[in-house]
Amino acid sequence: HGEVIDREKYLVFHTPSNPGHYWGNYLLFPNPPKPPDFDRWRDLFYKEIGHQPAINHEAYGWDSPSGELGNIEPFQKAGYGISQCSVMTTSKVTMPPNFNHDIHVREVTTDDEWIQAARCGSSLSETTTIVSKRVEQNMIAWQVLKKKEEGAWYGAYLKGKFVGGLGVYITNDTCIIEEVATYPEFRRQGICRTLVYHVSVQALKHFDIKRLSLIADNEGSAKRIYEQIGFETVEQQVGLYKT
């Protein structure tokens, strides 16, 4: 739903339909930042993406599987946040502890269910016009994937109420799990682990894939949950961002 432009010395990721999506509109470099890169990267971002009126952020990543940070101090002093995540994969899953047998998981198909999925995604951030628009555009993209039979969105229901969701799509021989979300008021009830486990089982059973993959924030509790299901860290993913 976007484009990737190879500038030889860096890649440009651009999603015109969703300008509020940080990691759909960013620059990816081959190496961590060096001292001269603070000004250089910012100039490149403005040239490639930031000059557009709808873009209200900056975002940068670099291809360092070990998680090397490089010279990030100038960015941090200027108020940039750092994103440090683990890329995790597995080819076999195990039912995690605290599995919630009261959770019913099914694929989102109706307009009302898609609306509920968008509301759940919006609940993870302070509700603003920008956040709502970003989530709305994101869910439209997932609906397109569904229509093309290249992806799907699943909802977790507790006593008939939508309490969480996630999206999946297939690339080559891998099923990617993305955007796992649980309403804040329903956390600590095993919803996330139940949802990921159920969808993982179905994907391994019904899709022609060799592995499952997802990304977990190193600072969050989700990584430990994914490990209990069977996911293992294979590399690190690092980035910088600023509103």
Short mmCIF file of C-alpha atoms in Angstrom, two decimals:
data_model
loop_
_atom_site.label_atom_id
_atom_site.label_comp_id
_atom_site.label_asym_id
_atom_site.label_seq_id
_atom_site.Cartn_x
_atom_site.Cartn_y
_atom_site.Cartn_z
CA HIS A 1 0.00 0.00 0.00
CA GLY A 2 3.05 2.19 -0.18
CA GLU A 3 6.31 2.40 -2.05
CA VAL A 4 9.96 1.66 -1.40
CA ILE A 5 12.50 3.78 -3.27
CA ASP A 6 16.12 2.65 -3.41
CA ARG A 7 18.48 5.65 -3.29
CA GLU A 8 21.49 3.29 -3.15
CA LYS A 9 22.76 4.83 0.11
CA TYR A 10 19.38 4.52 1.86
CA LEU A 11 15.79 3.40 1.30
CA VAL A 12 12.71 5.60 1.34
CA PHE A 13 9.50 4.05 2.71
CA HIS A 14 6.47 6.12 1.80
CA THR A 15 2.75 5.49 2.29
CA PRO A 16 0.86 8.43 0.75
CA SER A 17 -2.52 7.10 1.88
CA ASN A 18 -1.45 7.11 5.54
CA PRO A 19 0.95 10.01 6.26
CA GLY A 20 0.47 9.63 10.02
CA HIS A 21 2.00 6.15 10.04
CA TYR A 22 5.56 6.66 11.30
CA TRP A 23 6.94 3.34 10.09
CA GLY A 24 5.16 3.66 6.77
CA ASN A 25 6.95 6.95 6.12
CA TYR A 26 10.59 6.77 7.11
CA LEU A 27 14.18 6.41 5.92
CA LEU A 28 16.18 3.21 6.35
CA PHE A 29 19.97 3.38 6.37
CA PRO A 30 22.51 0.53 6.11
CA ASN A 31 24.39 1.56 9.26
CA PRO A 32 23.74 3.21 12.66
CA PRO A 33 24.10 7.01 12.83
CA LYS A 34 27.55 8.59 12.92
CA PRO A 35 28.31 12.09 14.30
CA PRO A 36 27.65 13.91 10.97
CA ASP A 37 24.34 12.09 10.42
CA PHE A 38 22.18 14.21 12.72
CA ASP A 39 21.94 17.04 10.20
CA ARG A 40 22.37 14.85 7.11
CA TRP A 41 19.55 12.46 7.97
CA ARG A 42 17.18 15.29 8.83
CA ASP A 43 17.92 17.06 5.56
CA LEU A 44 17.32 13.84 3.64
CA PHE A 45 14.04 13.20 5.45
CA TYR A 46 12.75 16.66 4.61
CA LYS A 47 13.82 16.24 0.99
CA GLU A 48 12.22 12.82 0.58
CA ILE A 49 9.17 12.92 2.87
CA GLY A 50 9.00 15.75 5.39
CA HIS A 51 8.33 18.56 2.89
CA GLN A 52 4.81 17.22 2.40
CA PRO A 53 2.19 19.19 4.40
CA ALA A 54 0.53 16.03 5.75
CA ILE A 55 3.74 14.70 7.32
CA ASN A 56 4.12 15.78 10.95
CA HIS A 57 6.90 13.48 12.10
CA GLU A 58 10.40 12.20 11.41
CA ALA A 59 11.41 8.54 11.54
CA TYR A 60 14.67 6.72 10.83
CA GLY A 61 15.83 3.12 10.98
CA TRP A 62 19.05 1.28 10.24
CA ASP A 63 19.93 -2.26 9.29
CA SER A 64 21.76 -3.47 12.38
CA PRO A 65 20.55 -6.96 13.33
CA SER A 66 22.66 -6.89 16.51
CA GLY A 67 20.87 -3.76 17.73
CA GLU A 68 23.89 -1.44 17.53
CA LEU A 69 22.84 2.11 18.46
CA GLY A 70 25.62 4.21 17.00
CA ASN A 71 25.77 7.92 17.74
CA ILE A 72 22.20 8.55 18.84
CA GLU A 73 23.01 11.17 21.50
CA PRO A 74 22.40 14.22 19.27
CA PHE A 75 18.98 12.85 18.37
CA GLN A 76 18.07 12.12 21.98
CA LYS A 77 19.16 15.61 23.08
CA ALA A 78 16.88 17.02 20.38
CA GLY A 79 13.90 15.08 21.76
CA TYR A 80 13.82 12.04 19.48
CA GLY A 81 12.49 8.80 20.92
CA ILE A 82 14.21 5.47 20.33
CA SER A 83 12.43 2.30 19.29
CA GLN A 84 14.18 -0.96 20.18
CA CYS A 85 12.41 -4.15 19.16
CA SER A 86 13.06 -7.85 18.74
CA VAL A 87 12.24 -9.67 15.52
CA MET A 88 10.88 -13.03 16.64
CA THR A 89 10.07 -16.20 14.70
CA THR A 90 8.87 -19.74 15.25
CA SER A 91 7.76 -22.77 13.27
CA LYS A 92 5.97 -24.43 16.19
CA VAL A 93 3.78 -22.99 18.94
CA THR A 94 2.92 -24.09 22.46
CA MET A 95 -0.19 -23.20 24.46
CA PRO A 96 0.99 -20.54 26.92
CA PRO A 97 0.20 -20.41 30.64
CA ASN A 98 -2.86 -18.37 31.63
CA PHE A 99 -4.57 -19.25 28.37
CA ASN A 100 -8.09 -17.79 28.51
CA HIS A 101 -10.57 -20.43 27.39
CA ASP A 102 -13.41 -17.90 27.57
CA ILE A 103 -11.97 -15.98 24.62
CA HIS A 104 -13.51 -16.66 21.23
CA VAL A 105 -11.31 -15.76 18.24
CA ARG A 106 -12.71 -15.27 14.76
CA GLU A 107 -11.85 -13.44 11.57
CA VAL A 108 -13.21 -9.91 11.21
CA THR A 109 -15.56 -9.74 8.22
CA THR A 110 -18.45 -7.30 8.77
CA ASP A 111 -18.36 -3.49 8.61
CA ASP A 112 -19.27 -3.31 12.30
CA GLU A 113 -16.40 -5.64 13.23
CA TRP A 114 -13.93 -3.52 11.24
CA ILE A 115 -15.15 -0.44 13.11
CA GLN A 116 -14.63 -2.23 16.41
CA ALA A 117 -11.13 -3.26 15.33
CA ALA A 118 -10.27 0.37 14.51
CA ARG A 119 -11.59 1.56 17.87
CA CYS A 120 -9.48 -1.02 19.65
CA GLY A 121 -6.37 0.15 17.79
CA SER A 122 -7.13 3.79 18.61
CA SER A 123 -7.48 2.98 22.32
CA LEU A 124 -3.73 2.28 22.60
CA SER A 125 -2.84 5.95 22.11
CA GLU A 126 -4.19 9.26 23.32
CA THR A 127 -7.14 9.88 21.03
CA THR A 128 -6.46 12.72 18.61
CA THR A 129 -7.59 13.54 15.09
CA ILE A 130 -4.19 12.41 13.76
CA VAL A 131 -4.32 9.08 15.62
CA SER A 132 -7.89 8.40 14.54
CA LYS A 133 -7.08 9.18 10.90
CA ARG A 134 -3.97 7.00 10.98
CA VAL A 135 -5.84 4.04 12.44
CA GLU A 136 -8.74 4.52 10.00
CA GLN A 137 -6.40 4.51 7.01
CA ASN A 138 -4.57 1.51 8.43
CA MET A 139 -7.74 -0.53 8.76
CA ILE A 140 -8.71 0.37 5.19
CA ALA A 141 -5.37 -1.07 4.07
CA TRP A 142 -6.07 -4.29 5.96
CA GLN A 143 -9.50 -4.55 4.34
CA VAL A 144 -7.85 -4.29 0.93
CA LEU A 145 -5.47 -7.10 1.88
CA LYS A 146 -8.46 -9.18 2.93
CA LYS A 147 -10.27 -8.59 -0.37
CA LYS A 148 -7.14 -9.60 -2.27
CA GLU A 149 -6.87 -12.71 -0.05
CA GLU A 150 -3.39 -11.63 1.00
CA GLY A 151 -4.17 -10.95 4.65
CA ALA A 152 -6.79 -11.03 7.39
CA TRP A 153 -7.72 -9.42 10.69
CA TYR A 154 -8.80 -11.43 13.73
CA GLY A 155 -10.81 -10.29 16.72
CA ALA A 156 -10.87 -11.65 20.26
CA TYR A 157 -14.30 -11.69 21.90
CA LEU A 158 -15.10 -12.02 25.59
CA LYS A 159 -18.78 -12.63 26.32
CA GLY A 160 -19.57 -11.28 22.87
CA LYS A 161 -17.57 -8.06 23.32
CA PHE A 162 -14.65 -7.19 21.04
CA VAL A 163 -11.65 -6.93 23.38
CA GLY A 164 -8.60 -7.34 21.12
CA GLY A 165 -7.33 -7.98 17.64
CA LEU A 166 -4.39 -8.48 15.29
CA GLY A 167 -3.59 -8.67 11.59
CA VAL A 168 -1.74 -11.29 9.54
CA TYR A 169 -0.39 -11.45 6.01
CA ILE A 170 1.76 -13.87 4.05
CA THR A 171 5.05 -12.99 2.41
CA ASN A 172 6.98 -15.78 0.68
CA ASP A 173 6.91 -18.68 3.18
CA THR A 174 6.34 -16.56 6.30
CA CYS A 175 3.18 -15.44 8.06
CA ILE A 176 3.64 -11.99 9.58
CA ILE A 177 1.63 -11.13 12.71
CA GLU A 178 1.20 -7.41 13.28
CA GLU A 179 -0.48 -4.80 15.46
CA VAL A 180 -1.58 -6.97 18.35
CA ALA A 181 -3.95 -4.81 20.39
CA THR A 182 -6.02 -5.29 23.55
CA TYR A 183 -8.35 -2.71 25.06
CA PRO A 184 -6.52 -1.29 28.14
CA GLU A 185 -9.40 -2.15 30.47
CA PHE A 186 -9.21 -5.83 29.45
CA ARG A 187 -5.52 -6.37 29.96
CA ARG A 188 -4.06 -9.00 32.30
CA GLN A 189 -6.77 -11.47 31.34
CA GLY A 190 -4.69 -13.57 28.94
CA ILE A 191 -6.29 -12.03 25.87
CA CYS A 192 -3.07 -11.22 23.99
CA ARG A 193 -1.52 -14.65 24.49
CA THR A 194 -4.77 -16.44 23.67
CA LEU A 195 -5.26 -14.41 20.49
CA VAL A 196 -1.68 -14.85 19.22
CA TYR A 197 -1.64 -18.57 20.02
CA HIS A 198 -4.98 -19.25 18.35
CA VAL A 199 -4.11 -17.33 15.18
CA SER A 200 -0.64 -18.93 15.05
CA VAL A 201 -2.13 -22.41 15.22
CA GLN A 202 -4.58 -21.62 12.44
CA ALA A 203 -1.88 -20.07 10.26
CA LEU A 204 0.45 -23.06 10.59
CA LYS A 205 -2.44 -25.40 9.88
CA HIS A 206 -4.05 -23.69 6.91
CA PHE A 207 -1.33 -21.61 5.22
CA ASP A 208 1.56 -22.91 3.13
CA ILE A 209 4.24 -21.39 5.37
CA LYS A 210 7.42 -22.44 7.13
CA ARG A 211 7.40 -19.92 9.95
CA LEU A 212 5.58 -17.20 11.82
CA SER A 213 7.16 -13.84 12.55
CA LEU A 214 6.33 -10.79 14.67
CA ILE A 215 8.05 -7.81 16.25
CA ALA A 216 8.03 -7.14 20.00
CA ASP A 217 9.00 -4.00 21.89
CA ASN A 218 12.00 -4.81 24.07
CA GLU A 219 10.57 -2.69 26.90
CA GLY A 220 7.10 -4.22 26.93
CA SER A 221 5.66 -7.34 28.53
CA ALA A 222 4.48 -8.82 25.23
CA LYS A 223 7.93 -10.21 24.38
CA ARG A 224 7.80 -12.59 27.34
CA ILE A 225 4.33 -13.74 26.30
CA TYR A 226 5.50 -14.47 22.77
CA GLU A 227 8.43 -16.46 24.16
CA GLN A 228 5.99 -18.59 26.15
CA ILE A 229 4.16 -19.37 22.90
CA GLY A 230 7.41 -20.45 21.23
CA PHE A 231 8.75 -17.36 19.47
CA GLU A 232 12.50 -16.74 19.63
CA THR A 233 14.44 -13.56 18.92
CA VAL A 234 16.48 -13.74 15.70
CA GLU A 235 17.56 -10.11 15.35
CA GLN A 236 17.06 -6.58 16.64
CA GLN A 237 15.30 -3.64 15.02
CA VAL A 238 16.22 -0.09 16.00
CA GLY A 239 14.83 3.30 15.02
CA LEU A 240 14.47 6.95 15.98
CA TYR A 241 11.32 9.07 15.73
CA LYS A 242 9.98 12.48 16.60
CA THR A 243 6.61 14.21 16.32
#
